[in-house]
Short mmCIF file of C-alpha atoms and ligand atoms in Angstrom, two decimals:
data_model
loop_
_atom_site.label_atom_id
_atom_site.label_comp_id
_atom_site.label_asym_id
_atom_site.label_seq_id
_atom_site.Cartn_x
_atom_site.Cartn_y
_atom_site.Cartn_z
CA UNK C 8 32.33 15.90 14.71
CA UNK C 9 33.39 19.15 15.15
CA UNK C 10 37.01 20.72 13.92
CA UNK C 11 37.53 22.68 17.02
CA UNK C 12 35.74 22.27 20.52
CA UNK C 13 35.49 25.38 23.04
CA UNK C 14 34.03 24.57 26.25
CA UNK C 15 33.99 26.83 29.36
CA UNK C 16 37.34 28.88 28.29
CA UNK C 17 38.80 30.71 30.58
CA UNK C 18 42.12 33.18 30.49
CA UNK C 19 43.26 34.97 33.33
CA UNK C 20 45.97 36.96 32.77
CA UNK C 21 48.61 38.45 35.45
CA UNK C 22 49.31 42.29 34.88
CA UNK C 23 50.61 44.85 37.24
CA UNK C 24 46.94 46.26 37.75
CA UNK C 25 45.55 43.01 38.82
CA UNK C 26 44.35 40.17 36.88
CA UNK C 27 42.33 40.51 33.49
CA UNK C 28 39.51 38.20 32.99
CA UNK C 29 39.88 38.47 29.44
CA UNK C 30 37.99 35.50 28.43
CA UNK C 31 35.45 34.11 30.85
CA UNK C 32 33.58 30.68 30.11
CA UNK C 33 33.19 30.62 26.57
CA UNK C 34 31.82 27.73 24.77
CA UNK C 35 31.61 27.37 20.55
CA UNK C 36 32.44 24.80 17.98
CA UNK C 37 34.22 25.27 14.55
CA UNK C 38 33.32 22.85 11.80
CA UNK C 39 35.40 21.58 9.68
CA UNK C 40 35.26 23.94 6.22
CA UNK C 41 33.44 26.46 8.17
CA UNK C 42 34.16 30.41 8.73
CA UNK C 43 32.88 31.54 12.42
CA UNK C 44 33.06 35.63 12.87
CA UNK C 45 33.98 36.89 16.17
CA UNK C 46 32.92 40.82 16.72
CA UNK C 47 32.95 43.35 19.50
CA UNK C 48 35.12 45.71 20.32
CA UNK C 49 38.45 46.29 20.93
CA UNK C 50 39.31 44.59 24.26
CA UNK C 51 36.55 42.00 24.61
CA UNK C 52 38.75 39.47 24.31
CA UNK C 53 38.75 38.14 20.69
CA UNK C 54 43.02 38.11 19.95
CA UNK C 55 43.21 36.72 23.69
CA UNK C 56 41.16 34.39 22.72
CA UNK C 57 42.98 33.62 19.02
CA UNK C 58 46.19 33.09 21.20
CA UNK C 59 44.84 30.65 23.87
CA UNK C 60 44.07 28.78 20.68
CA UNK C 61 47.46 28.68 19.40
CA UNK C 62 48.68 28.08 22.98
CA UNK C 63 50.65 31.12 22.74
CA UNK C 64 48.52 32.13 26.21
CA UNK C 65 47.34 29.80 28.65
CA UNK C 66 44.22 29.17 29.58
CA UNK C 67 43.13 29.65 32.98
CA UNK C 68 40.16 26.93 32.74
CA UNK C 69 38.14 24.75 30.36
CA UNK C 70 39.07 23.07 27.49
CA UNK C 71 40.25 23.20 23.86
CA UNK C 72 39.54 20.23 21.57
CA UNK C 73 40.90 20.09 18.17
CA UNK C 74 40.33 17.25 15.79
CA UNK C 75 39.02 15.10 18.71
CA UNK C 76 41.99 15.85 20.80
CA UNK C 77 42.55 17.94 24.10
CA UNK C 78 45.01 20.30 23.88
CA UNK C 79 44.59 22.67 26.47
CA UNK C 80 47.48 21.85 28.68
CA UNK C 81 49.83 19.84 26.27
CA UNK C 82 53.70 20.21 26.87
CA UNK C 83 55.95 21.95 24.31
CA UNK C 84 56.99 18.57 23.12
CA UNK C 85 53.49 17.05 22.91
CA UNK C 86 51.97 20.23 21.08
CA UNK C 87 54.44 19.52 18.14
CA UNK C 88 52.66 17.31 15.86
CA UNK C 89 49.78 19.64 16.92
CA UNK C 90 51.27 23.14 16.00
CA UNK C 91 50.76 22.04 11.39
CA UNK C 92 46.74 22.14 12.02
CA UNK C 93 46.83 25.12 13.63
CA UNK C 94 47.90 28.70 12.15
CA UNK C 95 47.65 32.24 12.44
CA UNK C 96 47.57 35.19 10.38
CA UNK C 97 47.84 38.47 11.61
CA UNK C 98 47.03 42.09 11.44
CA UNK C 99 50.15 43.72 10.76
CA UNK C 100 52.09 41.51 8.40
CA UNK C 101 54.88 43.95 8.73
CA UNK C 102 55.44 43.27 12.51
CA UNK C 103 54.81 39.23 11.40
CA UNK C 104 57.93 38.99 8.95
CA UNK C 105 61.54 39.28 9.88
CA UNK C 106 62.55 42.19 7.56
CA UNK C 107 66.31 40.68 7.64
CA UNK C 108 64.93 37.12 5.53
CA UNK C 109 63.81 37.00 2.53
CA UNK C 110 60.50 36.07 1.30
CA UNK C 111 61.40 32.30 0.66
CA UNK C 112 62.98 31.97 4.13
CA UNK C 113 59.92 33.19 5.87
CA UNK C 114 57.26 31.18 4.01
CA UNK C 115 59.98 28.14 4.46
CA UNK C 116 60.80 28.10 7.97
CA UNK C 117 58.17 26.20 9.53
CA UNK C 118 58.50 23.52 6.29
CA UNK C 119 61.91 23.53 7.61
CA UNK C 120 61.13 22.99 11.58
CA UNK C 121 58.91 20.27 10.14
CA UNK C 122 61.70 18.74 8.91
CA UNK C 123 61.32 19.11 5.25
CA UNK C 124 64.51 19.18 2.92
CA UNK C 125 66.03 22.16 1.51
CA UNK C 126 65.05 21.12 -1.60
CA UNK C 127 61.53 20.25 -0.99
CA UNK C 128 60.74 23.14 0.98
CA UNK C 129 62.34 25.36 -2.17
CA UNK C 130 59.76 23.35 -4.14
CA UNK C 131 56.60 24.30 -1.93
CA UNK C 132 57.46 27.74 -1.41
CA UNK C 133 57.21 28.10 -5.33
CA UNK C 134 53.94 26.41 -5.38
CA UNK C 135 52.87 28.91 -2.21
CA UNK C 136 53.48 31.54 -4.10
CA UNK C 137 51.73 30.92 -6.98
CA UNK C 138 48.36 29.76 -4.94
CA UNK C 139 48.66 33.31 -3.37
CA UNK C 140 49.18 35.28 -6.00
CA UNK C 141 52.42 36.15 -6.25
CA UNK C 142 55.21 35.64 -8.48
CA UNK C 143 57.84 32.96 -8.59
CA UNK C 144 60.98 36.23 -8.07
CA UNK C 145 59.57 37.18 -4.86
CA UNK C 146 61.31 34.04 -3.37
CA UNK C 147 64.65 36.27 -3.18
CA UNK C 148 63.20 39.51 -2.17
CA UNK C 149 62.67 41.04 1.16
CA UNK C 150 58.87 41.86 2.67
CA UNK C 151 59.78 45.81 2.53
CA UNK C 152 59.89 45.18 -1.02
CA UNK C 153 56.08 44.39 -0.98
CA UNK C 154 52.44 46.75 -0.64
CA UNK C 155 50.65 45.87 2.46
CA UNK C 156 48.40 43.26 0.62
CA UNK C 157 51.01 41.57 -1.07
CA UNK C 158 53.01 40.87 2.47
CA UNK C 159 49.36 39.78 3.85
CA UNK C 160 49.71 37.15 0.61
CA UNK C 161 53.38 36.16 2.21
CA UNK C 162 51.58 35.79 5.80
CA UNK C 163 48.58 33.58 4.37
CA UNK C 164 51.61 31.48 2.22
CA UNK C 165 53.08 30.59 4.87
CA UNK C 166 50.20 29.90 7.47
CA UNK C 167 48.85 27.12 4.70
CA UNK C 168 52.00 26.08 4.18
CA UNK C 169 51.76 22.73 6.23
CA UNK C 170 47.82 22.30 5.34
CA UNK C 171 46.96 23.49 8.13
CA UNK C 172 42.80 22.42 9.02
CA UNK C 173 41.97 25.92 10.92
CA UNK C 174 43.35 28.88 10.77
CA UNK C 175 42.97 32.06 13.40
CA UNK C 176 43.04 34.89 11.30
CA UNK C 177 43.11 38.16 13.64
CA UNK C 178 41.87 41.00 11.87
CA UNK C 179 43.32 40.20 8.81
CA UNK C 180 42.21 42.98 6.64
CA UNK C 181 41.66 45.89 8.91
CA UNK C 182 45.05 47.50 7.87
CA UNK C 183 44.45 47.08 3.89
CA UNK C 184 42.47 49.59 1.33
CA UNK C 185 39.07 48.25 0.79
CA UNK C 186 39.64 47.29 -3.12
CA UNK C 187 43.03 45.18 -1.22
CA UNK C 188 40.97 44.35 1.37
CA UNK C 189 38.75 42.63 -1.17
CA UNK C 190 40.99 40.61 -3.14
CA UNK C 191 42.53 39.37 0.62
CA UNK C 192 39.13 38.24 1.66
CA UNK C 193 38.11 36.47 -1.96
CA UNK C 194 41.42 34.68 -1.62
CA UNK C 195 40.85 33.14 1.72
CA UNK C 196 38.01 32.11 0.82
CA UNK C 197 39.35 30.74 -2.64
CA UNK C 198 41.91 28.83 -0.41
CA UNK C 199 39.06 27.76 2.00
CA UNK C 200 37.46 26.08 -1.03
CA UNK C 201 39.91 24.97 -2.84
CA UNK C 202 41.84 23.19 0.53
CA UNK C 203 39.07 23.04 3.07
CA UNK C 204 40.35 24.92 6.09
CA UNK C 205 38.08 26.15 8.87
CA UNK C 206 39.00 29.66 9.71
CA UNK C 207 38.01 31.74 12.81
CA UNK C 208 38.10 35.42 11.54
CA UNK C 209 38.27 37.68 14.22
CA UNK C 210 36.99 41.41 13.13
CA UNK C 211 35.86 44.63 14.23
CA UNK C 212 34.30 45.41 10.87
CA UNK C 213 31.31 43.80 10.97
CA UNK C 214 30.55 44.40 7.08
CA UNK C 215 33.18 42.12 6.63
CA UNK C 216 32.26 39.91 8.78
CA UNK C 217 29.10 39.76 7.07
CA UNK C 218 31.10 38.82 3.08
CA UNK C 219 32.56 35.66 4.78
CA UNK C 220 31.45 34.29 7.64
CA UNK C 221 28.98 31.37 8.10
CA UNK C 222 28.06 31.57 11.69
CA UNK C 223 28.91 34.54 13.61
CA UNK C 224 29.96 35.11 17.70
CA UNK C 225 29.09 38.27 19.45
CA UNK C 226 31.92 38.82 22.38
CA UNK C 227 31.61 41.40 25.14
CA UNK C 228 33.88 41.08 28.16
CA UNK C 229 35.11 37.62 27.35
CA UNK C 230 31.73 35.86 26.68
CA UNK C 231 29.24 35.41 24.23
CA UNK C 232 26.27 37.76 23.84
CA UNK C 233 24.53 36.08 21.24
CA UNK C 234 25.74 33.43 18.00
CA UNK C 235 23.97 32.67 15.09
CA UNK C 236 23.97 31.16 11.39
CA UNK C 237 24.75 33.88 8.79
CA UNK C 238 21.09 34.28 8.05
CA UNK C 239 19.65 34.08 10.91
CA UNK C 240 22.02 36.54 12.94
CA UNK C 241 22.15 39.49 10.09
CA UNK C 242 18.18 39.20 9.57
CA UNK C 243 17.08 39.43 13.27
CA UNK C 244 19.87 40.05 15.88
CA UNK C 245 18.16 40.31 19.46
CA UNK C 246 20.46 41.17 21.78
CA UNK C 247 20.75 44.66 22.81
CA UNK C 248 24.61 44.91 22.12
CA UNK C 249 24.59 43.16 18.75
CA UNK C 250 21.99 45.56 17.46
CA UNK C 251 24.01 48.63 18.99
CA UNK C 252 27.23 46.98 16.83
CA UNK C 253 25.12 47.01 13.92
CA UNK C 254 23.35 50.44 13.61
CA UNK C 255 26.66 52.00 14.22
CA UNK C 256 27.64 50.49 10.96
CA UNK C 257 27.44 53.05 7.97
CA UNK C 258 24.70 52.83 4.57
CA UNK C 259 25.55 52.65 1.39
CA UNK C 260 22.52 53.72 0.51
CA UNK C 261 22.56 57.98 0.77
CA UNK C 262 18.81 58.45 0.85
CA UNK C 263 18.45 55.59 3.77
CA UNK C 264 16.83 56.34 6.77
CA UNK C 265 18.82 54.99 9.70
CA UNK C 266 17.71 53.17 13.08
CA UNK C 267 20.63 54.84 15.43
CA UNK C 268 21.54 52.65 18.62
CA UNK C 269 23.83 54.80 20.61
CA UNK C 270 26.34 52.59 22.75
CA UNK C 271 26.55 54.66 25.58
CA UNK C 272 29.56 54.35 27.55
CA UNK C 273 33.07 52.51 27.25
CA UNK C 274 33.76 48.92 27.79
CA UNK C 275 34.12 48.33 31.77
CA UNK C 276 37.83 47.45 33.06
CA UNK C 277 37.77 43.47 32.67
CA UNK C 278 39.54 43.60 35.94
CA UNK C 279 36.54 42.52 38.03
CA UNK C 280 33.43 41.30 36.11
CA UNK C 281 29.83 42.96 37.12
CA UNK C 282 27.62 40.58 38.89
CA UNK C 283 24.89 39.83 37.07
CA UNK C 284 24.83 40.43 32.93
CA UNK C 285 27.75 41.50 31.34
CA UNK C 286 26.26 44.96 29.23
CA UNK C 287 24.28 45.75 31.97
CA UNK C 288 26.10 48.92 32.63
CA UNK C 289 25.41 49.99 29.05
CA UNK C 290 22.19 48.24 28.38
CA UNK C 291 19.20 50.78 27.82
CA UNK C 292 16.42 47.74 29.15
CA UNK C 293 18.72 47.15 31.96
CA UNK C 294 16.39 45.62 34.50
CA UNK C 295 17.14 44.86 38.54
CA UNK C 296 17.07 41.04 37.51
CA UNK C 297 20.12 42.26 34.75
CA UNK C 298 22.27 43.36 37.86
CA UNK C 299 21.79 40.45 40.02
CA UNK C 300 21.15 37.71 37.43
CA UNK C 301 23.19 36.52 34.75
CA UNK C 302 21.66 35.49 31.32
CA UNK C 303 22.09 32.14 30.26
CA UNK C 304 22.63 31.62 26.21
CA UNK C 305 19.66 30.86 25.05
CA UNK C 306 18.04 29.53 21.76
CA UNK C 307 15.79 31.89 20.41
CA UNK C 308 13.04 31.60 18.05
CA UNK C 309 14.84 33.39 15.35
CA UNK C 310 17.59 30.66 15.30
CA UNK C 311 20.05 32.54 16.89
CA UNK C 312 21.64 31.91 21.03
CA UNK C 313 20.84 34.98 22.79
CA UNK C 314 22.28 35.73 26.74
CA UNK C 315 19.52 38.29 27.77
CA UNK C 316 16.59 37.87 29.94
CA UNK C 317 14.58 39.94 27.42
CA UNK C 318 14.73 37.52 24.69
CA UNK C 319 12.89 34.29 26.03
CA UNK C 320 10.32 34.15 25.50
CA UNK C 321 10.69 36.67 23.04
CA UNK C 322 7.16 39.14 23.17
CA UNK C 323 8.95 42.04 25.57
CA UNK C 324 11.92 42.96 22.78
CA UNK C 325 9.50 42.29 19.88
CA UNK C 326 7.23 44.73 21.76
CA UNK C 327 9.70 47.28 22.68
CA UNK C 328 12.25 48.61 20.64
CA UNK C 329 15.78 49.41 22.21
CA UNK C 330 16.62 51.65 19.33
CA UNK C 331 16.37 55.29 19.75
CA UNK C 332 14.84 56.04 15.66
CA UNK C 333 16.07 59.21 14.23
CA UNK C 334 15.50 60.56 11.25
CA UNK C 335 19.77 60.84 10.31
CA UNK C 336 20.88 61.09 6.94
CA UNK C 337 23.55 58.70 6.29
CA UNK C 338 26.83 59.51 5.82
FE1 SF4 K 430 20.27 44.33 28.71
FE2 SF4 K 430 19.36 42.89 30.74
FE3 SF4 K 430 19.45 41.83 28.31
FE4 SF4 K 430 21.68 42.31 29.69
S1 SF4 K 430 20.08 40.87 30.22
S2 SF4 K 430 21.35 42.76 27.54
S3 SF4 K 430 21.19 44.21 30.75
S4 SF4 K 430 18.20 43.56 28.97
#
């Protein structure tokens, strides 16, 4: 059975402009130990998404499942014993940690809401620390005392703190040096080994993405565009936008010659949705079906679910390539 259970999410949200269809029928399951990826860019939805899962937004239709149970329109009172399995950890751990507690108060508190003792909560926020990383003094100190990787430490202390069984971490590393980036990302998935939680790791940087994910989501305008097992998705993506996402990424390699995808275009305003398939605006295969028609996900022969008409059956993409080649050194 699965951990977590997404089916036909929607979240509509109010704003002076009109409302934002920020997430709009999606449908994936988390398994229990598993890492899912969700990429795309900024504004497709993904932290509206990690918040309808928290129930810190509400969604506008479908349903949430987690651990066999619906939670989608549960009460303050009745989310409760839910709120432990559930945790976040966010992008700025600055903005996440009330500068006027110390470091021992933060990671405490929700022992404390959960009505642990004084004592006892004292007891786990020493043994927090140390499975973080950090030493036992930083209980009295403040988070300005701390590097940006050592406050994401405090952030992941305290979103294991009640063994939590997934955790929503939005863009957890994004802000960090890549050698701190690093040591973030081995220690999640240290943790994830070591206590078996199920994260959903929300990133724009796909390379990332790639280091710790076992099944990656493609998002564009609140829906998926194509979802796959690690293998399967980073060996042969197929739809149009995923392959854009991944040219733009830069080699390592300085003599490589690079495959160049330009995304042409912004993302549209989520305010009304196109009729037909979601990318067709920026789509270079953009067919009259792709206005009128929208894709359904589809399993494709490479393993991975694909919403594009070009994909199944799959001869017209194998046949024609979407990528523009050039021959561009690499940065
Ligand atoms: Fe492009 Fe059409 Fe496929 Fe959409 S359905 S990604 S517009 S080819």
């Amino acid at each position: 059975m699965s951990l977590l259970s997404i089916t036909d999410l929607e979240v509509h949200l109010p704003t002076g402009a009109g409302l934002v269809h920020a997430v709009n029928g999606l449908s994936f399951d988390i398994a229990g130990g598993e890492t899912v990826g969700l990429i795309g860019e900024s504004g497709c939805g993904k932290s509206t998404l990690g918040r309808a899962l928290l129930r810190l937004s509400s969604a506008t239709g479908g349903r949430i499942e987690l651990d066999g149970q619906d939670i989608t329109h549960l009460d303050a009172k009745a989310l409760k014993p839910v709120r432990p399995k559930i945790q976040m950890i966010f992008q700025d751990n600055a903005g996440a940690l009330n500068p006027r507690h110390t470091v021992g108060q933060s990671i405490g508190q929700p022992l404390r809401l959960a009505g642990w003792s004084a004592k006892d909560a004292r007891a786990r926020v020493y043994e927090l620390l140390a499975q973080v990383g950090l030493p036992k003094d930083a209980y009295d100190r403040y988070p300005n005392a701390f590097s940006g990787g050592q406050r994401q430490r405090i952030g992941i202390a305290r979103a294991i703190a009640l063994n939590p069984k997934l955790i929503v971490c939005d863009e957890p590393v994004s802000a960090l040096d890549p050698s701190v980036r690093a040591q973030i990302i081995n220690l999640l998935k240290d943790l994830q080994q070591r206590l078996g939680i199920s994260y959903l790791f929300i990133s724009h940087d796909l390379a990332v993405v790639e280091h710790i994910a076992d099944r990656v989501i493609v998002m564009y305008l609140g829906q998926v565009m194509e979802q796959g097992p690690r293998g399967a998705f980073w060996k042969q993506p197929l739809h149009p936008y995923t392959r854009a996402l991944l040219a733009a990424v830069p080699s390592a390699d300085p003599d490589a010659v690079r495959t160049r995808t330009v995304l042409q275009g912004e993302l549209p305003s989520n305010l009304s949705l196109p009729a037909g398939c979601p990318f067709q605006a920026r789509c270079p295969l953009a067919t009259d079906l792709c206005r009128t028609e929208k894709p359904a996900l589809r399993r494709a022969v490479s393993g991975n679910d694909v919403a594009c008409h070009l994909v199944e059956p799959a001869p017209l993409l194998q046949s024609k390539s979407i990528e523009e080649t050039t021959q561009c050194p690499a940065p």
